[in-house]
XYZ file of C-alpha atoms in Angstrom:
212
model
C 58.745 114.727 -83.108
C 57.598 115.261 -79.725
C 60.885 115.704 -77.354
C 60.866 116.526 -73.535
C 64.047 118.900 -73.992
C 64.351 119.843 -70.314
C 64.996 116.879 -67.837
C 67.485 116.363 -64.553
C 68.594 112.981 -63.825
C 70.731 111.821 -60.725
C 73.407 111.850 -60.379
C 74.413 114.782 -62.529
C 71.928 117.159 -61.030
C 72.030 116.395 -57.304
C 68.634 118.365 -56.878
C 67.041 115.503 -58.913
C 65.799 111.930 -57.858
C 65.147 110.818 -61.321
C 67.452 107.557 -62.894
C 68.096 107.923 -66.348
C 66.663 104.691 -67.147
C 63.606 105.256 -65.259
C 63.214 108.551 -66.970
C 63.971 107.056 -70.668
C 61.341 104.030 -70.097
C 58.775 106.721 -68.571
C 59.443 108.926 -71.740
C 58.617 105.826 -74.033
C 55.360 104.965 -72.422
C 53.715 108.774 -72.366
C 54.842 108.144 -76.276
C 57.482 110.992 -76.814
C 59.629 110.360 -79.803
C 62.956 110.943 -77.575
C 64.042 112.955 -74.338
C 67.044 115.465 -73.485
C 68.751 114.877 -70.018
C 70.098 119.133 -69.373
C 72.120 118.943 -66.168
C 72.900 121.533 -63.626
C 76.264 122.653 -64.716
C 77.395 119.820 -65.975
C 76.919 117.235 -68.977
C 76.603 113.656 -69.394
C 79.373 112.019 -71.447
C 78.612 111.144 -74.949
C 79.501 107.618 -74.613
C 76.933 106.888 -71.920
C 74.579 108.672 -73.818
C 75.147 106.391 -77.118
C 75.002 103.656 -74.494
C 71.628 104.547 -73.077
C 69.891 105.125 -76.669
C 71.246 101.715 -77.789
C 70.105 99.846 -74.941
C 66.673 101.410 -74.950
C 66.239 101.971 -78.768
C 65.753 105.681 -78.070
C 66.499 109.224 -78.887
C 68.503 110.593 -76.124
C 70.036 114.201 -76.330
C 72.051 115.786 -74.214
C 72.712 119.323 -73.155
C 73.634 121.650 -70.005
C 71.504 124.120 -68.018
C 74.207 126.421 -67.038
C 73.897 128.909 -63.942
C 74.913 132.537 -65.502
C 74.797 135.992 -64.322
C 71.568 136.365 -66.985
C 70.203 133.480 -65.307
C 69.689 129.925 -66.318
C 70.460 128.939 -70.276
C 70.427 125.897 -71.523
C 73.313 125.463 -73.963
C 73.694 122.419 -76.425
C 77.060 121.523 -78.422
C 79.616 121.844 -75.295
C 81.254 119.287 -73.970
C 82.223 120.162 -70.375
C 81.221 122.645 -68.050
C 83.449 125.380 -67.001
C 83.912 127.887 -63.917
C 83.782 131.120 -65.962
C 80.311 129.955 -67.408
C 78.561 131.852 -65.099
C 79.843 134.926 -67.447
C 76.897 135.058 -69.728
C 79.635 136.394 -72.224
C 82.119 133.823 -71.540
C 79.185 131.257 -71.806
C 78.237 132.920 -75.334
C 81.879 132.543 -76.840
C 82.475 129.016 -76.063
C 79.125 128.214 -77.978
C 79.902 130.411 -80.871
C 83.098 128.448 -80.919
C 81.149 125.252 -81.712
C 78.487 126.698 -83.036
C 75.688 125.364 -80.656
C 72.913 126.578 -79.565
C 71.088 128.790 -77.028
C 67.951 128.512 -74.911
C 66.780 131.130 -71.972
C 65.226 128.717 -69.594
C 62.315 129.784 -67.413
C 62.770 133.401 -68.190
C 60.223 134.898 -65.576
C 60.574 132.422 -62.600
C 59.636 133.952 -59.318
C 61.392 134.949 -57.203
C 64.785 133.529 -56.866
C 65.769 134.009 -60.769
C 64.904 137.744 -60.948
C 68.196 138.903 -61.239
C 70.856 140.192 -63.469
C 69.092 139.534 -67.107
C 65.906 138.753 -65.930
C 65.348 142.245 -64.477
C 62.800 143.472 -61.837
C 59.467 141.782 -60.471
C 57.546 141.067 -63.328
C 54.184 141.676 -62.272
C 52.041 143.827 -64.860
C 55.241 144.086 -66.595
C 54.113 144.389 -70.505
C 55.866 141.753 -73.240
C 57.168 144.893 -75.372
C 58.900 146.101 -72.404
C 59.981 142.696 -71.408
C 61.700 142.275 -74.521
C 64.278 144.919 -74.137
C 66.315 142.834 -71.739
C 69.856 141.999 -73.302
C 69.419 138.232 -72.833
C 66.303 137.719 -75.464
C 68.879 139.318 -77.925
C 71.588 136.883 -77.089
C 69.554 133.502 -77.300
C 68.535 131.703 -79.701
C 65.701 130.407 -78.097
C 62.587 131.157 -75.287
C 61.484 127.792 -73.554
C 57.881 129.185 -72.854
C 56.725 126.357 -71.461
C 57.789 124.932 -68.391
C 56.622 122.414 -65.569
C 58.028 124.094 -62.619
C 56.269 127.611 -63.681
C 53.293 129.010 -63.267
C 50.372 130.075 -65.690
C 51.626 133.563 -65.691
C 55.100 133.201 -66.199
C 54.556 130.713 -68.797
C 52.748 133.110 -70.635
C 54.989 136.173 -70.319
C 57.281 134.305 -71.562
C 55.379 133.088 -74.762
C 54.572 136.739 -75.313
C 57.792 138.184 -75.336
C 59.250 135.334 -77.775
C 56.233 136.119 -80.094
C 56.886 140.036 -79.605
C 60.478 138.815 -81.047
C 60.370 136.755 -83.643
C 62.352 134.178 -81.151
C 61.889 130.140 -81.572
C 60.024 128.670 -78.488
C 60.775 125.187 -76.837
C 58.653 123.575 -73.618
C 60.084 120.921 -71.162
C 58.998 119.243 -67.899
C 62.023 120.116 -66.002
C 61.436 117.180 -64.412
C 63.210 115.612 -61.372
C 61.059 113.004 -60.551
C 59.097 110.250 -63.313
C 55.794 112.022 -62.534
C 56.973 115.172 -63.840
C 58.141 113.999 -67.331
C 56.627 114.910 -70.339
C 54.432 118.062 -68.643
C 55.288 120.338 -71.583
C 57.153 119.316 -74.697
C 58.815 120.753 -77.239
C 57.588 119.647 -80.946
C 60.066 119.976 -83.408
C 58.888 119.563 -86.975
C 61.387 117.274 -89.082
C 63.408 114.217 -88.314
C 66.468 114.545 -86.023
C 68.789 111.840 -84.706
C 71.497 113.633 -82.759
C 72.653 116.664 -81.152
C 73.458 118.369 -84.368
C 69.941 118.150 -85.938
C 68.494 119.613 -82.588
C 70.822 122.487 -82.473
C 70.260 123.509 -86.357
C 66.112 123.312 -86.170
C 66.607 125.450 -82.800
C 68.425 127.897 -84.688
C 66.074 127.656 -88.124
C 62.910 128.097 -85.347
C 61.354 125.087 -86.248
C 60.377 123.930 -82.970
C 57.113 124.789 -80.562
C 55.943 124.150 -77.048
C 52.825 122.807 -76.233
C 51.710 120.720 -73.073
C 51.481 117.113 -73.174
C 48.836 116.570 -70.023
């Protein structure tokens, strides 16, 4: 199944100009199998979510890209967003708790998320080296390819999740309709809800590859 797993809508994500039912009909036509709408520290409720896949006949997931101290993870199996998120630990408990899942998002973004786990400047900086940082021992995941990112960081990225062993995802992190669909995230058996998504993250049966 081919999944965009990294997409801000409006009104959740006041950065974004996408509508959610712009972005689900755009998602249909590029032929993705289903979307997931992360939000800027916050989540959409389930109920609209239901709502929106049985209007559209979709696959709609849901999940949160949550602002932390190690920089931006996106987290699926919580249901609300909470102050004391931006405690990597704190964030890390509350998932354990419900058993969800983990995904460092845009791990070598430059400049403004070079901070806290993402270390220094990553220029010449070599994927064995890269790898020490705490977070890539926390996560379950490395989304290695994403639409805002450049060439480079894409592939530092993809090199330090291979170095690791770690289970790679791809989104668009789109907020507009042209964006959608940039990079993808294949994962390679059935799912139908949040639940399936979070166990093949955690099994490492997904990949990234680029759409167009």
């Amino acid at each position: 199944m081919l999944i965009d797993l990294h997409i801000h809508t409006s009104p959740l994500s006041p950065c974004s100009a996408l509508d959610a039912d712009e972005a689900i009909e755009t998602a249909k036509g590029l032929g993705l199998d289903g979307i997931c709408f992360v939000e800027h520290d916050a989540i959409w409720p389930k109920g609209e979510i239901k709502a929106f896949a049985q209007r559209h006949k979709f696959l709609i997931l849901r999940g949160m890209e949550v602002n932390t101290n190690y920089g931006h993870i996106m987290v699926f199996g919580l249901e609300e967003y909470r102050e004391d998120m931006y405690s990597f630990d704190r964030l890390l408990t509350y998932i354990q708790s419900v058993n969800g899942a983990t995904i460092i998002a845009h791990p070598f973004r430059d400049p403004q998320y070079l901070r806290g786990g993402y270390g220094i400047m990553h220029w010449g900086l070599k994927p064995e080296d890269a790898s020490q940082r705490p977070v890539f021992h926390l996560v379950d995941a490395v989304e290695v390819f994403n639409g805002h990112n450049s060439p480079g960081e894409n592939g530092l990225a993809l090199e330090v999740a291979r170095h690791l062993g770690l289970a790679i995802t791809g989104g668009s992190d789109a907020h507009t309709k042209e964006e959608i669909g940039a990079y993808v995230t294949l994962i390679k058996n059935k799912i139908g809800d949040e639940e399936d998504l979070i166990r093949e993250i955690k099994l490492g049966k997904t990949e990234a590859q680029r759409l167009f």
